[in-house]
Tab-separated table of C-alpha atoms and ligand atoms in Angstrom:
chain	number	residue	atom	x	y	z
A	20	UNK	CA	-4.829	-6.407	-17.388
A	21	UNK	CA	-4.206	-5.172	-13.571
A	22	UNK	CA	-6.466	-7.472	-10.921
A	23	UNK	CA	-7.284	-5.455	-8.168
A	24	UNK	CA	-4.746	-5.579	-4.698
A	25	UNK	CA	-7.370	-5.092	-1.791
A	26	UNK	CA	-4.197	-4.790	1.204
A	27	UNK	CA	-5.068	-4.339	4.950
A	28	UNK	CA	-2.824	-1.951	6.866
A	29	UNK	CA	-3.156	-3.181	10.468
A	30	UNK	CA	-0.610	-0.465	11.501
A	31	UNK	CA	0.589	-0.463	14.913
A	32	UNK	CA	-2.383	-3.037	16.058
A	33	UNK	CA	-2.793	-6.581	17.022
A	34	UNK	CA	-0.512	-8.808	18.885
A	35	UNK	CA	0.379	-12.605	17.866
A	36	UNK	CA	-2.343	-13.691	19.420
A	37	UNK	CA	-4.759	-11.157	18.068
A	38	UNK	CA	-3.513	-12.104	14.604
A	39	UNK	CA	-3.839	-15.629	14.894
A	40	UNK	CA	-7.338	-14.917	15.687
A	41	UNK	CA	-8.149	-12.607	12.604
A	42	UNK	CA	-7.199	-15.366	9.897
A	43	UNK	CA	-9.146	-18.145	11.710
A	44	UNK	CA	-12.239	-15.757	11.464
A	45	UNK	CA	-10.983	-14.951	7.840
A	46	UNK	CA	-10.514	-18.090	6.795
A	47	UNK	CA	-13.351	-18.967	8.471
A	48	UNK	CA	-15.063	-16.276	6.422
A	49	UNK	CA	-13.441	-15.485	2.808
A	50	UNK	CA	-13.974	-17.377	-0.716
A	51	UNK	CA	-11.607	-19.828	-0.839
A	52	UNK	CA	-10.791	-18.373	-4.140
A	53	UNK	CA	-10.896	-14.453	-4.978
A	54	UNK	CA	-10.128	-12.851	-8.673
A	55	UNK	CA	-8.634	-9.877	-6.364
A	56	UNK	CA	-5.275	-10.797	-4.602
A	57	UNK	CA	-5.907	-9.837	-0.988
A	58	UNK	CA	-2.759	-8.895	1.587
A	59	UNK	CA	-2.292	-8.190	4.953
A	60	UNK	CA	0.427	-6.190	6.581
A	61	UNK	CA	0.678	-6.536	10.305
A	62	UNK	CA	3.429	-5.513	12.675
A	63	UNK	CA	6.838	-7.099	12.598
A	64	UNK	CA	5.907	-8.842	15.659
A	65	UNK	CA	2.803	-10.719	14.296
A	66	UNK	CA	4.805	-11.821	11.164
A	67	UNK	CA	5.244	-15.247	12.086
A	68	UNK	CA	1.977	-15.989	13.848
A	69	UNK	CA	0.161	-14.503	10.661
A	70	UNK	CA	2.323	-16.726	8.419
A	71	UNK	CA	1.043	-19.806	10.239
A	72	UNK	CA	-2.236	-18.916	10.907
A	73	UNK	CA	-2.836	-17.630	7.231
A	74	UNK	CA	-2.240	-21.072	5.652
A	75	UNK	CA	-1.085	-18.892	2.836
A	76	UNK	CA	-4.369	-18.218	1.513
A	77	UNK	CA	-3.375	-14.343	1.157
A	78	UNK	CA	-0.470	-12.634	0.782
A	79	UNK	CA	1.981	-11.132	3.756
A	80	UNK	CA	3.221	-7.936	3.611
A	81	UNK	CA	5.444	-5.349	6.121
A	82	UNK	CA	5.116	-2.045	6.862
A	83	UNK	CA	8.390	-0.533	7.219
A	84	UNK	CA	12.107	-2.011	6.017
A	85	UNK	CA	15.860	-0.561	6.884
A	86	UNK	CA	17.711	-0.201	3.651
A	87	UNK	CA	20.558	-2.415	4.637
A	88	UNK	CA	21.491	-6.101	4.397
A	89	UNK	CA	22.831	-6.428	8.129
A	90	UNK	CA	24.768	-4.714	10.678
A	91	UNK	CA	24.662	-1.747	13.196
A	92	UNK	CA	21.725	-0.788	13.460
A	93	UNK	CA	20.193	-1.729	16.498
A	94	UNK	CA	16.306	-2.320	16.550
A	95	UNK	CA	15.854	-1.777	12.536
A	96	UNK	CA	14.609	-4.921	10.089
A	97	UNK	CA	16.515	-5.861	7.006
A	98	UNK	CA	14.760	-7.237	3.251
A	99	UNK	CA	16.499	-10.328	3.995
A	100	UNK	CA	14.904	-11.007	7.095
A	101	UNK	CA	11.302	-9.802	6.014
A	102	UNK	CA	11.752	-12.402	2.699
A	103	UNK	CA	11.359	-15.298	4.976
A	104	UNK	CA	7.871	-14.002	5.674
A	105	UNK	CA	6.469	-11.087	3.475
A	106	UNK	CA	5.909	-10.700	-0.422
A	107	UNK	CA	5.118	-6.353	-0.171
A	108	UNK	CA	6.536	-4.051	2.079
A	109	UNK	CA	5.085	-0.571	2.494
A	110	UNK	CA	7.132	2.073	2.322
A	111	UNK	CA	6.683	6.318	2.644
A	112	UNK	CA	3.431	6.051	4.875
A	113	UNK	CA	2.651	9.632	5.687
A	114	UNK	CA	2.804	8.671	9.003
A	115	UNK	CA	6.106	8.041	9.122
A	116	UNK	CA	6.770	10.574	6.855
A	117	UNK	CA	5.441	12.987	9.602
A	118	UNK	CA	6.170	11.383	12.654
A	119	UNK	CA	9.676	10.370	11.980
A	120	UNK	CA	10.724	12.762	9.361
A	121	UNK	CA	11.070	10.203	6.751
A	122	UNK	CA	12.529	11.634	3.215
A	123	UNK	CA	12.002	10.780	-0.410
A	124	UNK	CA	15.646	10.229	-0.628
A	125	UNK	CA	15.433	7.615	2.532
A	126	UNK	CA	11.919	6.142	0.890
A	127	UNK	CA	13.967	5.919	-2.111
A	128	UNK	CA	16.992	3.896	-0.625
A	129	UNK	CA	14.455	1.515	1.170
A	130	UNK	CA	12.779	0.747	-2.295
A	131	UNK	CA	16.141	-0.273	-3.818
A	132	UNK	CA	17.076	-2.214	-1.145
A	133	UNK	CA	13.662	-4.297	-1.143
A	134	UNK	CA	13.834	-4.447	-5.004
A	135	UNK	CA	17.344	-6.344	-4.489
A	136	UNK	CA	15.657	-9.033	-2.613
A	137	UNK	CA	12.591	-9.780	-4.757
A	138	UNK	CA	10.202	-8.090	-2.542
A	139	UNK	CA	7.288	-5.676	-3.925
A	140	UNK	CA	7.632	-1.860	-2.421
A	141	UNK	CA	4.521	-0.627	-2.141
A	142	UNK	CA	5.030	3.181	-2.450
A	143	UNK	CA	2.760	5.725	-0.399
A	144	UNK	CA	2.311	9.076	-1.560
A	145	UNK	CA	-0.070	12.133	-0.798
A	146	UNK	CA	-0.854	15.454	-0.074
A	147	UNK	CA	-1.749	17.569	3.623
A	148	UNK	CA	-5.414	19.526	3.826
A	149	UNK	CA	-2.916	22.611	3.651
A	150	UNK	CA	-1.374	21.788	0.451
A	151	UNK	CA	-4.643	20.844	-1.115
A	152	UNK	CA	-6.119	23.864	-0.174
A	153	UNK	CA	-2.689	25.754	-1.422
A	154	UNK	CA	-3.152	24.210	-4.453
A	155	UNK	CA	-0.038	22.048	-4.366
A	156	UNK	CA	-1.347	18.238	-4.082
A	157	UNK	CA	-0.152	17.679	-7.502
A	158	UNK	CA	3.164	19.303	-7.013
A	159	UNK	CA	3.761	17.239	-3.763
A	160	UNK	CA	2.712	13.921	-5.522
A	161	UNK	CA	5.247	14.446	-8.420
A	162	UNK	CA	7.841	15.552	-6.023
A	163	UNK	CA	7.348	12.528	-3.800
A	164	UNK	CA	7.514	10.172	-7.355
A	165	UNK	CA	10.292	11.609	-8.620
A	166	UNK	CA	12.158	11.542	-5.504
A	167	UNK	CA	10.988	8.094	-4.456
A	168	UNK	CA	11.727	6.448	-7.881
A	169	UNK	CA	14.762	7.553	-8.649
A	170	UNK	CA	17.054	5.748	-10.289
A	171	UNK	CA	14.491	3.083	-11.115
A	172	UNK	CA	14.239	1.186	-14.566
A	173	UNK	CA	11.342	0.351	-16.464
A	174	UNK	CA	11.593	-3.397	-15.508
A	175	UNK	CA	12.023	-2.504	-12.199
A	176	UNK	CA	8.887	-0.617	-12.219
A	177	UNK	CA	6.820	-3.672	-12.522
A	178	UNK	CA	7.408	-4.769	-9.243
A	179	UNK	CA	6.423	-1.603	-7.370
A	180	UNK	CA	2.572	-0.444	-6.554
A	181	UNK	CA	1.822	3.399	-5.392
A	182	UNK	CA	-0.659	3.849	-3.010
A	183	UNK	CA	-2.405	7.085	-3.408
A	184	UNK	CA	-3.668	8.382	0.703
A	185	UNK	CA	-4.523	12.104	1.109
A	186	UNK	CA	-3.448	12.226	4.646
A	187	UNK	CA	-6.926	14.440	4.900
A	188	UNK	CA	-8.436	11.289	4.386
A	189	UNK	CA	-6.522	8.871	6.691
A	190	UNK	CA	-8.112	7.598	10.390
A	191	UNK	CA	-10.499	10.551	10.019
A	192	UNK	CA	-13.889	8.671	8.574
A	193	UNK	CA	-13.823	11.547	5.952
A	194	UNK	CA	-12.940	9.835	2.056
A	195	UNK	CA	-12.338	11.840	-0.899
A	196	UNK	CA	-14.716	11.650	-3.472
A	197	UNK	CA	-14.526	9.307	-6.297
A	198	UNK	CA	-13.831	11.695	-8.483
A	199	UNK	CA	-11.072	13.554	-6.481
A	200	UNK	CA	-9.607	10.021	-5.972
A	201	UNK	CA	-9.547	9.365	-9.455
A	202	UNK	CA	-8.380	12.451	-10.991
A	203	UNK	CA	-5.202	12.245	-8.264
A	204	UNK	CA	-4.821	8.702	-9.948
A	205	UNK	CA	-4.831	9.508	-13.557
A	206	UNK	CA	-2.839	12.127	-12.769
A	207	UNK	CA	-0.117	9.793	-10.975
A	208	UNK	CA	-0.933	7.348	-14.379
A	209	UNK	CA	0.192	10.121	-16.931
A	210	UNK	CA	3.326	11.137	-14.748
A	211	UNK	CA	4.142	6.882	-15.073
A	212	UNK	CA	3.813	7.249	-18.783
A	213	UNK	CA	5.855	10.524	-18.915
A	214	UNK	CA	8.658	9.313	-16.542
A	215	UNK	CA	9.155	5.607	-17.981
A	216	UNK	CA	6.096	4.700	-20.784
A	217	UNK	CA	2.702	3.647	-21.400
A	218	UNK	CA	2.970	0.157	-21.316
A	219	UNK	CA	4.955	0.634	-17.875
A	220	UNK	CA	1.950	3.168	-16.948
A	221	UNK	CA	-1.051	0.298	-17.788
A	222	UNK	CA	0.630	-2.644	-15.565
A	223	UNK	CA	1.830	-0.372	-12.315
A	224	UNK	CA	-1.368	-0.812	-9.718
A	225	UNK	CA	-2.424	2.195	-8.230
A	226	UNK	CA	-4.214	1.725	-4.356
A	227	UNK	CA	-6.313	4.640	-2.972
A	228	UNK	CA	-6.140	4.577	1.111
A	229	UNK	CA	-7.879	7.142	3.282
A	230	UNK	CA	-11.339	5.724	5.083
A	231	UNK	CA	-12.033	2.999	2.414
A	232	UNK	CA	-14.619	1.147	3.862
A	233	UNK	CA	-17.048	-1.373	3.011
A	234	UNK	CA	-19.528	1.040	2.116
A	235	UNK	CA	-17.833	3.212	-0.477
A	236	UNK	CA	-15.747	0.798	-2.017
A	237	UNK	CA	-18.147	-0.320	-4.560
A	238	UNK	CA	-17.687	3.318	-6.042
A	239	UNK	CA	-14.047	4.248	-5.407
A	240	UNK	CA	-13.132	0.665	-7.028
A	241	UNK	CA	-15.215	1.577	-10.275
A	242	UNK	CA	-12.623	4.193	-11.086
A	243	UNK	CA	-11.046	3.485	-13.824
A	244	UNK	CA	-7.600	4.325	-12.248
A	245	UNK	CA	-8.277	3.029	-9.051
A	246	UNK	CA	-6.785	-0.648	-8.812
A	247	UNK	CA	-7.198	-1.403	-4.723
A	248	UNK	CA	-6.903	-0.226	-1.728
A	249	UNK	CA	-4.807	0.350	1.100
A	250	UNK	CA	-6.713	-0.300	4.076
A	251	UNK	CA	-6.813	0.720	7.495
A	252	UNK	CA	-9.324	0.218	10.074
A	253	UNK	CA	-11.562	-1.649	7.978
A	254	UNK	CA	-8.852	-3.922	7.444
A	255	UNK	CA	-8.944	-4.940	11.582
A	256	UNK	CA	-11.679	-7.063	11.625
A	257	UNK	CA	-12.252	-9.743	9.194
A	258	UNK	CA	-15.917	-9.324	8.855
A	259	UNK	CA	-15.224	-5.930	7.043
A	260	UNK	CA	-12.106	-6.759	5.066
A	261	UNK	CA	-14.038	-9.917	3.520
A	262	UNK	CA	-16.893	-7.599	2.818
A	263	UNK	CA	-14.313	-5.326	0.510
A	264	UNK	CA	-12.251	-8.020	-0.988
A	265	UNK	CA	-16.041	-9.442	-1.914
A	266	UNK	CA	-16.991	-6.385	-3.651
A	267	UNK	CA	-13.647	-6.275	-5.486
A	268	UNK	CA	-14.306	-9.603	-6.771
A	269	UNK	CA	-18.039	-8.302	-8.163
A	270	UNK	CA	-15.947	-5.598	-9.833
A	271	UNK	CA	-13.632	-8.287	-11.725
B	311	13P	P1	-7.652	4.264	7.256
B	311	13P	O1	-8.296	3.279	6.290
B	311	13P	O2	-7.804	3.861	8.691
B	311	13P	O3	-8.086	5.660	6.957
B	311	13P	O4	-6.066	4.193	6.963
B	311	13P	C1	-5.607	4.351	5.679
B	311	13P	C2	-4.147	4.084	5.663
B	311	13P	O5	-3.362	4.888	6.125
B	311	13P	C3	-3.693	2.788	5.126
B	311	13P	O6	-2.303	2.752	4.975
């Protein structure tokens, strides 16, 4: 049975300080027990401030890895390092995808490379307004799958989530519907049962991201392929991400 992952995406937000002072107004704030897990992923530079001031009432994740143990490459952060804070790392956020070129075959080396330090990828995948309206947001999503999971086994897959954002839907206040969330999510369930097997297919959690806010989570949650979120703003203040992670909990 999948539990719901409600995961905040601070992107490039908050400082130490401004971290520190989100989980003493979540703490402050959330259950001290949830049925959903709950995870935040804020910048690399917040890691250690959020590890202390979380008390490790909800997981730690990172947004962005460098597929290599150590070495040359000046200003990039290895698994290794993130495992001393983080239990999920993102990885093939459109925005990096589009901003600095990022390719499945990169996205794909980045989610070996976490998987050979015990840490959780959490895949991102989805389509443009232009290749919706082309028709190709299927096509794209199976590309980016079978590009991004290459080479990975069954037993590997139970480690990894995909996170489902149509990049129509990201920053811009406007969601897709329900049932255009859900339909993108079965379909990325059947290509998981095609590509490794059913029982692989029913355990993998699949996040929708793109303006998931308090007020339509109760109904993009109560798809039946929709297992969490991947949250944005509504993950910067604690008021709001309590609010979702409360509603997840109803769901449970
Ligand atoms: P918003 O919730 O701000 O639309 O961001 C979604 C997202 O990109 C999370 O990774």
């Amino acid at each position: 049975m999948r539990t719901f992952l409600i995961a905040g995406n601070w992107k490039m937000n908050k400082t130490a300080e401004e971290a520190r002072a989100f989980f003493a107004e979540f703490n402050a704030l959330a259950p001290a027990k949830t049925k959903c897990e709950a995870l935040i992923c804020p910048t690399f530079t917040a890691l250690s401030a959020a590890k202390e001031a979380n008390k490790g009432r909800i997981s730690l994740g990172a947004q962005n890895v460098y597929p290599k143990d150590s070495g040359a490459f000046t200003g990039e952060i290895s698994p290794k390092m993130l495992s001393e804070f983080v239990t999920y790392v993102i990885v093939g956020h459109s925005e990096r995808r589009t901003l600095l070129k990022e390719s499945n075959a990169f996205i794909n080396e980045k989610i070996h490379a976490l998987l050979s330090h015990q840490l959780k990828p959490i895949l991102c995948v989805g389509e443009s307004l232009e290749e919706r309206k082309a028709g190709r947001a299927f096509d794209v999503i199976a590309e980016e799958l079978t590009e991004g999971l290459a080479a990975i086994s069954k037993e590997q897959m139970a480690a990894i989530t995909i996170a489902y954002e149509p990049i129509w839907a990201i920053g811009t206040g406007e969601t897709a519907t329900p049932a255009i969330a859900q339909e993108v999510h079965a379909f990325i369930r059947n290509w998981l049962v095609k590509h490794f097997d059913k029982s692989v297919a029913d355990g993998v959690r699949i996040l929708y991201g793109g303006s998931l806010k308090a007020s339509n989570a109760h109904d993009l949650l109560s798809q039946p392929d929709i297992d969490g979120g991947l949250i944005g703003g509504a993950s910067l203040e604690a008021k709001s991400f309590v609010d979702i992670i409360q509603i997840a909990d109803e769901l449970l």
